[in-house]
């Protein structure tokens, strides 16, 4: 049952990305272009996401420990802002700003068979592989170990 709910949730998320235009790199780059022809329409998408997320977050913060389907909600430890987090955020932000694509929309964009999606997915897989190799060697990238 949980797998079906996850599948339906993912499909709904993907449909939302398509309908909102988040899979169109030109639209995303227009949103990120603050000093040129800025396209503010994606602010509505982000506002809609916050409107859906916020009630659940505040219920979780008040101590509710079970989700609607009855399973236990995980308690996430307090986040630590460190060099790895800041570096990863910078790399993600620079890549998103240059390409106008991030992982979720890239999967939706792949369905359109545009070459940009293929290049992005190959680069994403290569980056994940490289991060895994660096973790195996040094135990620092994304491993949670110092």
PDB file of C-alpha atoms in Angstrom:
ATOM      1  CA  UNK A   1       0.000   0.000   0.000  1.00  0.00           C
ATOM      2  CA  UNK A   2       2.821   2.412   0.870  1.00  0.00           C
ATOM      3  CA  UNK A   3       4.502   1.703  -2.472  1.00  0.00           C
ATOM      4  CA  UNK A   4       1.270   2.564  -4.292  1.00  0.00           C
ATOM      5  CA  UNK A   5       0.897   5.807  -2.314  1.00  0.00           C
ATOM      6  CA  UNK A   6       4.542   6.654  -3.098  1.00  0.00           C
ATOM      7  CA  UNK A   7       3.984   5.944  -6.804  1.00  0.00           C
ATOM      8  CA  UNK A   8       0.840   8.085  -6.919  1.00  0.00           C
ATOM      9  CA  UNK A   9       2.553  10.881  -4.973  1.00  0.00           C
ATOM     10  CA  UNK A  10       5.497  10.837  -7.374  1.00  0.00           C
ATOM     11  CA  UNK A  11       3.188  10.859 -10.385  1.00  0.00           C
ATOM     12  CA  UNK A  12       1.231  13.794  -8.929  1.00  0.00           C
ATOM     13  CA  UNK A  13       4.491  15.634  -8.236  1.00  0.00           C
ATOM     14  CA  UNK A  14       5.674  15.001 -11.808  1.00  0.00           C
ATOM     15  CA  UNK A  15       2.357  16.174 -13.229  1.00  0.00           C
ATOM     16  CA  UNK A  16       2.656  19.324 -11.137  1.00  0.00           C
ATOM     17  CA  UNK A  17       6.143  19.951 -12.531  1.00  0.00           C
ATOM     18  CA  UNK A  18       4.867  19.565 -16.087  1.00  0.00           C
ATOM     19  CA  UNK A  19       1.752  21.717 -15.606  1.00  0.00           C
ATOM     20  CA  UNK A  20       3.686  24.486 -13.814  1.00  0.00           C
ATOM     21  CA  UNK A  21       6.394  24.656 -16.457  1.00  0.00           C
ATOM     22  CA  UNK A  22       9.174  23.616 -14.083  1.00  0.00           C
ATOM     23  CA  UNK A  23      10.530  21.150 -16.652  1.00  0.00           C
ATOM     24  CA  UNK A  24      11.114  23.952 -19.163  1.00  0.00           C
ATOM     25  CA  UNK A  25      14.722  25.138 -18.670  1.00  0.00           C
ATOM     26  CA  UNK A  26      13.943  28.454 -20.406  1.00  0.00           C
ATOM     27  CA  UNK A  27      11.171  29.204 -17.910  1.00  0.00           C
ATOM     28  CA  UNK A  28      13.398  28.344 -14.949  1.00  0.00           C
ATOM     29  CA  UNK A  29      16.259  30.446 -16.327  1.00  0.00           C
ATOM     30  CA  UNK A  30      13.786  33.306 -16.841  1.00  0.00           C
ATOM     31  CA  UNK A  31      12.847  33.036 -13.180  1.00  0.00           C
ATOM     32  CA  UNK A  32      16.505  33.075 -12.119  1.00  0.00           C
ATOM     33  CA  UNK A  33      17.286  36.095 -14.352  1.00  0.00           C
ATOM     34  CA  UNK A  34      16.653  38.800 -11.735  1.00  0.00           C
ATOM     35  CA  UNK A  35      18.390  41.567 -13.674  1.00  0.00           C
ATOM     36  CA  UNK A  36      16.993  40.879 -17.140  1.00  0.00           C
ATOM     37  CA  UNK A  37      13.627  39.669 -18.413  1.00  0.00           C
ATOM     38  CA  UNK A  38      12.554  38.218 -15.053  1.00  0.00           C
ATOM     39  CA  UNK A  39       9.659  35.731 -15.137  1.00  0.00           C
ATOM     40  CA  UNK A  40       8.029  35.731 -11.672  1.00  0.00           C
ATOM     41  CA  UNK A  41       5.462  33.022 -12.489  1.00  0.00           C
ATOM     42  CA  UNK A  42       7.392  30.286 -10.654  1.00  0.00           C
ATOM     43  CA  UNK A  43       6.892  32.206  -7.396  1.00  0.00           C
ATOM     44  CA  UNK A  44       3.316  30.898  -7.539  1.00  0.00           C
ATOM     45  CA  UNK A  45       4.618  27.343  -7.904  1.00  0.00           C
ATOM     46  CA  UNK A  46       6.847  27.766  -4.864  1.00  0.00           C
ATOM     47  CA  UNK A  47       4.025  29.401  -2.917  1.00  0.00           C
ATOM     48  CA  UNK A  48       1.747  26.485  -3.757  1.00  0.00           C
ATOM     49  CA  UNK A  49       4.395  24.028  -2.597  1.00  0.00           C
ATOM     50  CA  UNK A  50       4.765  25.899   0.694  1.00  0.00           C
ATOM     51  CA  UNK A  51       0.985  25.971   1.176  1.00  0.00           C
ATOM     52  CA  UNK A  52       0.889  22.166   0.861  1.00  0.00           C
ATOM     53  CA  UNK A  53       4.006  21.583   2.975  1.00  0.00           C
ATOM     54  CA  UNK A  54       3.468  24.036   5.845  1.00  0.00           C
ATOM     55  CA  UNK A  55       0.467  22.442   7.625  1.00  0.00           C
ATOM     56  CA  UNK A  56       2.163  19.045   7.786  1.00  0.00           C
ATOM     57  CA  UNK A  57       5.412  20.585   8.963  1.00  0.00           C
ATOM     58  CA  UNK A  58       3.747  22.488  11.789  1.00  0.00           C
ATOM     59  CA  UNK A  59       1.793  19.402  12.880  1.00  0.00           C
ATOM     60  CA  UNK A  60       5.071  17.463  12.941  1.00  0.00           C
ATOM     61  CA  UNK A  61       6.729  20.232  14.969  1.00  0.00           C
ATOM     62  CA  UNK A  62       3.894  20.070  17.530  1.00  0.00           C
ATOM     63  CA  UNK A  63       4.801  16.473  18.263  1.00  0.00           C
ATOM     64  CA  UNK A  64       2.565  14.409  16.012  1.00  0.00           C
ATOM     65  CA  UNK A  65       4.558  11.232  15.498  1.00  0.00           C
ATOM     66  CA  UNK A  66       2.429   9.361  12.949  1.00  0.00           C
ATOM     67  CA  UNK A  67       1.554  10.095   9.324  1.00  0.00           C
ATOM     68  CA  UNK A  68      -1.946   9.809   7.874  1.00  0.00           C
ATOM     69  CA  UNK A  69      -1.300   6.179   6.885  1.00  0.00           C
ATOM     70  CA  UNK A  70      -0.236   5.345  10.450  1.00  0.00           C
ATOM     71  CA  UNK A  71       3.491   4.833  10.040  1.00  0.00           C
ATOM     72  CA  UNK A  72       6.001   6.470  12.358  1.00  0.00           C
ATOM     73  CA  UNK A  73       7.386   9.835  11.243  1.00  0.00           C
ATOM     74  CA  UNK A  74      11.172  10.032  11.503  1.00  0.00           C
ATOM     75  CA  UNK A  75      12.761  12.527  13.844  1.00  0.00           C
ATOM     76  CA  UNK A  76      15.380  14.413  11.899  1.00  0.00           C
ATOM     77  CA  UNK A  77      18.384  15.566  13.928  1.00  0.00           C
ATOM     78  CA  UNK A  78      19.178  19.262  13.938  1.00  0.00           C
ATOM     79  CA  UNK A  79      21.026  20.246  10.770  1.00  0.00           C
ATOM     80  CA  UNK A  80      24.593  21.431  10.989  1.00  0.00           C
ATOM     81  CA  UNK A  81      25.718  24.037   8.524  1.00  0.00           C
ATOM     82  CA  UNK A  82      29.218  23.012   7.549  1.00  0.00           C
ATOM     83  CA  UNK A  83      31.541  23.306   4.562  1.00  0.00           C
ATOM     84  CA  UNK A  84      30.112  20.183   2.878  1.00  0.00           C
ATOM     85  CA  UNK A  85      26.550  21.488   3.094  1.00  0.00           C
ATOM     86  CA  UNK A  86      27.486  24.948   1.821  1.00  0.00           C
ATOM     87  CA  UNK A  87      29.699  23.484  -0.931  1.00  0.00           C
ATOM     88  CA  UNK A  88      26.963  21.105  -2.082  1.00  0.00           C
ATOM     89  CA  UNK A  89      24.388  23.892  -2.075  1.00  0.00           C
ATOM     90  CA  UNK A  90      26.725  26.095  -4.133  1.00  0.00           C
ATOM     91  CA  UNK A  91      27.390  23.345  -6.678  1.00  0.00           C
ATOM     92  CA  UNK A  92      23.654  22.596  -6.950  1.00  0.00           C
ATOM     93  CA  UNK A  93      22.748  26.282  -7.291  1.00  0.00           C
ATOM     94  CA  UNK A  94      25.408  26.982  -9.904  1.00  0.00           C
ATOM     95  CA  UNK A  95      24.346  23.943 -11.924  1.00  0.00           C
ATOM     96  CA  UNK A  96      20.670  24.885 -11.681  1.00  0.00           C
ATOM     97  CA  UNK A  97      21.456  28.451 -12.714  1.00  0.00           C
ATOM     98  CA  UNK A  98      23.551  27.369 -15.694  1.00  0.00           C
ATOM     99  CA  UNK A  99      21.275  24.619 -17.004  1.00  0.00           C
ATOM    100  CA  UNK A 100      17.844  25.557 -15.657  1.00  0.00           C
ATOM    101  CA  UNK A 101      17.320  21.894 -14.741  1.00  0.00           C
ATOM    102  CA  UNK A 102      17.412  20.095 -11.395  1.00  0.00           C
ATOM    103  CA  UNK A 103      16.922  16.355 -10.686  1.00  0.00           C
ATOM    104  CA  UNK A 104      13.127  16.202 -10.297  1.00  0.00           C
ATOM    105  CA  UNK A 105      12.245  18.149 -13.433  1.00  0.00           C
ATOM    106  CA  UNK A 106      15.032  16.380 -15.351  1.00  0.00           C
ATOM    107  CA  UNK A 107      13.160  13.087 -15.038  1.00  0.00           C
ATOM    108  CA  UNK A 108      10.010  14.720 -16.403  1.00  0.00           C
ATOM    109  CA  UNK A 109      11.996  16.442 -19.140  1.00  0.00           C
ATOM    110  CA  UNK A 110      13.519  13.089 -20.134  1.00  0.00           C
ATOM    111  CA  UNK A 111      10.055  12.021 -21.289  1.00  0.00           C
ATOM    112  CA  UNK A 112      10.198  14.769 -23.914  1.00  0.00           C
ATOM    113  CA  UNK A 113      13.355  13.159 -25.369  1.00  0.00           C
ATOM    114  CA  UNK A 114      15.186  16.506 -25.423  1.00  0.00           C
ATOM    115  CA  UNK A 115      18.957  16.093 -25.586  1.00  0.00           C
ATOM    116  CA  UNK A 116      19.471  18.528 -22.677  1.00  0.00           C
ATOM    117  CA  UNK A 117      17.688  16.146 -20.332  1.00  0.00           C
ATOM    118  CA  UNK A 118      19.909  13.277 -21.439  1.00  0.00           C
ATOM    119  CA  UNK A 119      23.074  15.309 -20.903  1.00  0.00           C
ATOM    120  CA  UNK A 120      21.854  16.425 -17.480  1.00  0.00           C
ATOM    121  CA  UNK A 121      20.926  12.900 -16.368  1.00  0.00           C
ATOM    122  CA  UNK A 122      24.287  11.515 -17.518  1.00  0.00           C
ATOM    123  CA  UNK A 123      26.078  14.320 -15.631  1.00  0.00           C
ATOM    124  CA  UNK A 124      23.912  13.718 -12.554  1.00  0.00           C
ATOM    125  CA  UNK A 125      24.650   9.982 -12.542  1.00  0.00           C
ATOM    126  CA  UNK A 126      28.369  10.697 -13.033  1.00  0.00           C
ATOM    127  CA  UNK A 127      28.299  13.138 -10.104  1.00  0.00           C
ATOM    128  CA  UNK A 128      26.530  10.600  -7.886  1.00  0.00           C
ATOM    129  CA  UNK A 129      29.054   7.949  -8.866  1.00  0.00           C
ATOM    130  CA  UNK A 130      31.965  10.321  -8.164  1.00  0.00           C
ATOM    131  CA  UNK A 131      30.527  11.285  -4.775  1.00  0.00           C
ATOM    132  CA  UNK A 132      30.171   7.586  -3.931  1.00  0.00           C
ATOM    133  CA  UNK A 133      33.773   6.928  -4.927  1.00  0.00           C
ATOM    134  CA  UNK A 134      35.027   9.861  -2.861  1.00  0.00           C
ATOM    135  CA  UNK A 135      33.013   8.626   0.114  1.00  0.00           C
ATOM    136  CA  UNK A 136      34.469   5.125  -0.253  1.00  0.00           C
ATOM    137  CA  UNK A 137      38.003   6.517  -0.386  1.00  0.00           C
ATOM    138  CA  UNK A 138      37.879   9.321   2.151  1.00  0.00           C
ATOM    139  CA  UNK A 139      34.632   8.803   4.047  1.00  0.00           C
ATOM    140  CA  UNK A 140      33.631  12.441   3.841  1.00  0.00           C
ATOM    141  CA  UNK A 141      31.412  13.270   0.868  1.00  0.00           C
ATOM    142  CA  UNK A 142      27.790  12.717   1.845  1.00  0.00           C
ATOM    143  CA  UNK A 143      28.631   9.975   4.351  1.00  0.00           C
ATOM    144  CA  UNK A 144      27.813  11.941   7.472  1.00  0.00           C
ATOM    145  CA  UNK A 145      31.252  11.020   8.818  1.00  0.00           C
ATOM    146  CA  UNK A 146      33.878  13.646   9.650  1.00  0.00           C
TER     147      UNK A 146
END
